[in-house]
Amino acid sequence: MRFHVLTLFPGMFEGPMSESIIARAQSQGLVEVNLHDIRDHARDKHRQVDDYGFGGGPGMVMKPAPIFEAVEHVKSSSSLAASTPVVLLSPQGKRLDQETVERFAEHTDLILICGRYEGVDERVRQHLATEEISIGDYVLAGGELAAMVVIDAVARLVPGVVGSAESPANDTFTTGLLQHPLYTRPTEYRDWNVPEVLLSGNHAEIDRWRRQEALRRTLIQRPDLLERISAGRLTDEDRRYLEELREG
Ligand code: ADE
């Protein structure tokens, strides 16, 4: 999987991309993160990448030319499929979810454009980006952190990036429920004990407890997930347990 990131601040990626799972994935050749400085594609002698917005108002707008030319440079130098998504990160985008992450992971390349300032010239949105993604309903100083979120979430779905022990098949948004509680040693910490069932060695009971805790947690923290969960994912026993919880 190759990520092609267009940014005015490539340095922001250095730390996060050189630690942990994403660093290992790159050294194993499973993932590439190619950073492109949009300013390298500014043509004028001041290398200007932003300008005043027509119609007035506060803030600067990112000029279209450097962004178009940076994307064209990436496309011509990396032999990309015509279907390669060109993703603009902005708070105006569709909110990122696991379904979109899974769709991105089916591609071999992903182009990520990080917006800055007040935003980007509308022609980038209309004639260059194939989609626009927001990572949540809040405004960041720029799209860089959002691009790193996309890279992190997509990269861990690339086969081999995450070990089978931490298999994405058990992920919260893949199962449709939040994760059950986790405990490790010691069994007793400051008077707080690990639930007996987890120490029992009875795997059927442990599975049942985990399932119920996942249902309970989802009902409390994210009832919206239960409304949207597809019918086949809940067993009759799950439904009965949820009913009990709701009746309190
Ligand atoms: N740029 C600024 N805020 C953003 C957000 N919430 N998501 C994606 N890109 C952004």
XYZ file of C-alpha atoms and ligand atoms in Angstrom:
258
model
C 0.000 0.000 0.000
C 1.416 3.345 -1.000
C 0.267 6.614 0.560
C 1.114 9.808 -1.317
C 0.698 12.786 0.986
C 0.575 16.374 -0.266
C 1.287 18.798 2.526
C 2.875 22.144 3.364
C 4.344 20.550 6.512
C 6.013 17.224 5.654
C 8.006 17.451 8.906
C 4.827 16.853 10.896
C 4.807 13.230 9.678
C 8.319 12.346 10.807
C 7.634 11.277 14.398
C 4.315 9.466 13.956
C 5.427 7.619 10.807
C 8.659 6.375 12.351
C 7.293 4.603 15.426
C 5.541 1.335 16.169
C 3.368 -0.582 13.686
C 3.567 1.909 10.831
C 7.372 2.087 11.074
C 7.641 -1.708 11.018
C 5.236 -1.937 8.079
C 7.429 0.462 6.117
C 10.647 -1.363 6.917
C 9.003 -4.642 5.849
C 8.036 -3.019 2.552
C 4.310 -3.486 3.203
C 3.574 0.234 3.351
C 5.144 3.313 1.756
C 4.485 6.859 2.941
C 5.637 9.296 0.276
C 5.608 12.924 1.371
C 5.341 15.719 -1.191
C 5.796 19.348 -0.220
C 3.115 21.352 -2.026
C 5.425 24.366 -1.915
C 7.810 22.568 -4.303
C 5.098 23.021 -6.939
C 4.635 26.763 -6.453
C 5.773 28.424 -9.646
C 6.269 32.076 -8.688
C 9.502 33.382 -7.247
C 8.073 33.745 -3.733
C 6.831 30.129 -3.848
C 3.429 31.372 -2.782
C 0.875 28.674 -2.012
C -1.978 30.788 -0.635
C -3.736 34.033 -1.486
C -6.612 36.256 -0.427
C -10.076 34.835 -0.983
C -12.234 36.496 -3.653
C -15.263 38.161 -2.143
C -13.434 39.183 1.011
C -13.557 37.596 4.439
C -10.868 36.496 6.845
C -8.073 34.042 6.190
C -6.118 32.851 3.223
C -7.087 30.266 0.628
C -4.747 27.617 -0.796
C -4.115 28.295 -4.483
C -5.217 25.594 -6.945
C -2.118 25.384 -9.185
C 0.452 23.986 -6.708
C -2.019 21.317 -5.547
C -3.044 20.274 -9.092
C 0.593 20.126 -10.158
C 1.655 18.160 -7.093
C -1.063 15.544 -7.780
C -0.100 15.397 -11.469
C 3.528 14.924 -10.447
C 2.603 12.017 -8.155
C 0.423 10.428 -10.838
C 3.073 10.662 -13.538
C 5.976 9.484 -11.390
C 4.345 6.545 -9.589
C 2.252 4.783 -12.298
C -1.016 4.862 -10.406
C -4.280 3.134 -11.338
C -6.840 5.534 -12.828
C -9.167 4.565 -9.942
C -6.713 5.769 -7.257
C -8.689 7.824 -4.719
C -7.616 11.463 -4.418
C -8.750 12.370 -0.921
C -9.045 15.913 0.353
C -8.936 16.118 4.156
C -11.199 18.866 5.430
C -13.888 19.476 8.043
C -16.396 19.767 5.166
C -15.868 16.131 4.184
C -17.887 12.985 4.773
C -17.076 11.641 8.225
C -14.497 8.840 8.220
C -15.738 5.428 9.326
C -14.425 1.864 9.231
C -16.350 1.124 6.026
C -14.484 3.915 4.224
C -11.192 2.740 5.764
C -11.872 -0.780 4.411
C -12.680 0.607 0.972
C -9.422 2.618 0.923
C -7.490 -0.511 1.941
C -8.634 -2.243 -1.265
C -6.537 0.173 -3.337
C -2.797 -0.108 -3.855
C -2.365 3.690 -3.716
C -4.051 6.559 -1.924
C -3.404 10.258 -2.531
C -4.067 12.455 0.513
C -4.275 16.243 0.192
C -3.851 18.161 3.448
C -5.682 21.475 3.474
C -4.487 24.446 5.547
C -5.539 28.016 6.297
C -9.198 28.876 5.658
C -9.378 26.053 3.106
C -8.535 25.149 -0.486
C -9.722 26.741 -3.721
C -13.063 25.139 -4.664
C -11.661 23.902 -7.993
C -9.500 21.389 -6.100
C -12.644 19.960 -4.540
C -14.591 19.936 -7.817
C -12.019 18.869 -10.382
C -9.176 17.101 -8.574
C -10.303 15.370 -5.386
C -12.427 12.253 -5.875
C -13.684 12.528 -2.318
C -13.495 14.700 0.752
C -13.054 13.232 4.223
C -13.356 14.684 7.721
C -12.143 12.758 10.767
C -14.791 14.267 13.043
C -16.924 17.253 13.848
C -14.200 19.581 15.072
C -11.757 21.849 13.276
C -8.057 21.047 13.216
C -5.349 23.511 12.216
C -4.854 21.508 9.038
C -5.398 18.160 7.346
C -2.051 16.627 8.368
C -3.222 14.937 11.568
C -6.341 13.763 9.718
C -4.168 12.244 6.960
C -2.127 10.420 9.615
C -5.348 9.050 11.105
C -6.349 7.727 7.672
C -2.889 6.213 7.111
C -2.877 4.527 10.519
C -6.370 3.053 10.125
C -5.834 1.881 6.521
C -2.299 0.523 7.016
C -3.350 -1.828 9.815
C -5.723 -3.545 7.368
C -2.909 -4.293 4.923
C -2.198 -8.044 5.226
C 0.842 -8.688 7.438
C 0.929 -5.240 9.070
C -0.913 -6.323 12.211
C -0.029 -9.732 13.673
C -2.758 -12.384 13.798
C -2.890 -12.015 17.600
C -4.268 -8.492 17.173
C -6.381 -9.452 14.174
C -8.519 -6.655 12.715
C -11.365 -9.228 12.436
C -12.108 -8.602 16.134
C -12.061 -4.813 15.838
C -14.852 -2.832 17.389
C -16.254 -1.548 14.140
C -15.808 -4.866 12.342
C -17.874 -6.763 14.916
C -20.314 -3.866 15.201
C -19.876 -3.739 19.008
C -17.437 -2.003 21.323
C -14.646 -4.137 22.760
C -15.125 -6.108 25.982
C -13.038 -5.151 29.073
C -9.414 -6.331 29.217
C -7.367 -7.288 32.275
C -3.784 -8.371 32.866
C -1.703 -9.205 35.944
C -1.890 -8.648 38.874
C -5.214 -10.310 39.693
C -5.612 -7.847 42.555
C -4.599 -4.203 42.308
C -5.539 -1.717 45.067
C -8.469 -3.877 46.135
C -9.787 -4.113 42.593
C -10.010 -7.698 41.401
C -10.019 -9.259 37.974
C -13.483 -10.826 37.407
C -13.445 -14.455 38.575
C -14.755 -15.793 35.298
C -11.570 -14.710 33.478
C -9.480 -16.835 35.845
C -11.800 -19.851 35.622
C -10.326 -21.435 32.504
C -13.889 -22.078 31.285
C -13.678 -20.724 27.756
C -17.360 -20.969 26.972
C -18.160 -18.939 30.101
C -15.406 -16.428 29.285
C -16.751 -15.948 25.745
C -20.259 -15.478 27.088
C -19.073 -12.910 29.687
C -17.090 -10.996 27.071
C -20.021 -10.896 24.706
C -22.329 -9.605 27.419
C -19.840 -6.954 28.522
C -19.418 -5.830 24.902
C -23.203 -5.547 24.575
C -23.497 -3.676 27.884
C -20.733 -1.242 26.990
C -22.154 -0.596 23.541
C -25.628 0.018 24.953
C -24.260 2.564 27.435
C -21.593 4.324 25.370
C -22.825 3.990 21.794
C -26.494 3.013 21.556
C -26.402 4.357 17.974
C -24.188 1.378 17.013
C -26.872 -1.050 18.195
C -29.488 0.742 16.095
C -27.335 0.308 13.006
C -25.944 -3.185 13.612
C -27.045 -5.616 10.909
C -29.642 -8.125 12.054
C -27.466 -11.211 11.525
C -24.822 -9.983 13.955
C -26.972 -10.324 17.061
C -28.033 -13.757 18.310
C -31.314 -14.439 20.121
C -29.290 -14.670 23.325
C -27.743 -11.225 22.622
C -31.211 -9.755 22.138
C -32.504 -11.286 25.342
C -29.520 -9.907 27.268
C -30.021 -6.403 25.805
C -33.692 -6.588 26.754
C -32.696 -7.450 30.356
C -30.289 -4.512 30.463
C -32.860 -2.108 29.069
C -35.423 -3.216 31.616
C -32.680 -2.580 34.185
N -8.821 19.762 8.589
C -9.266 20.558 9.589
N -10.161 19.928 10.352
C -10.312 18.671 9.826
C -11.106 17.547 10.169
N -11.952 17.561 11.194
N -10.997 16.449 9.398
C -10.166 16.427 8.341
N -9.391 17.464 7.975
C -9.452 18.580 8.710
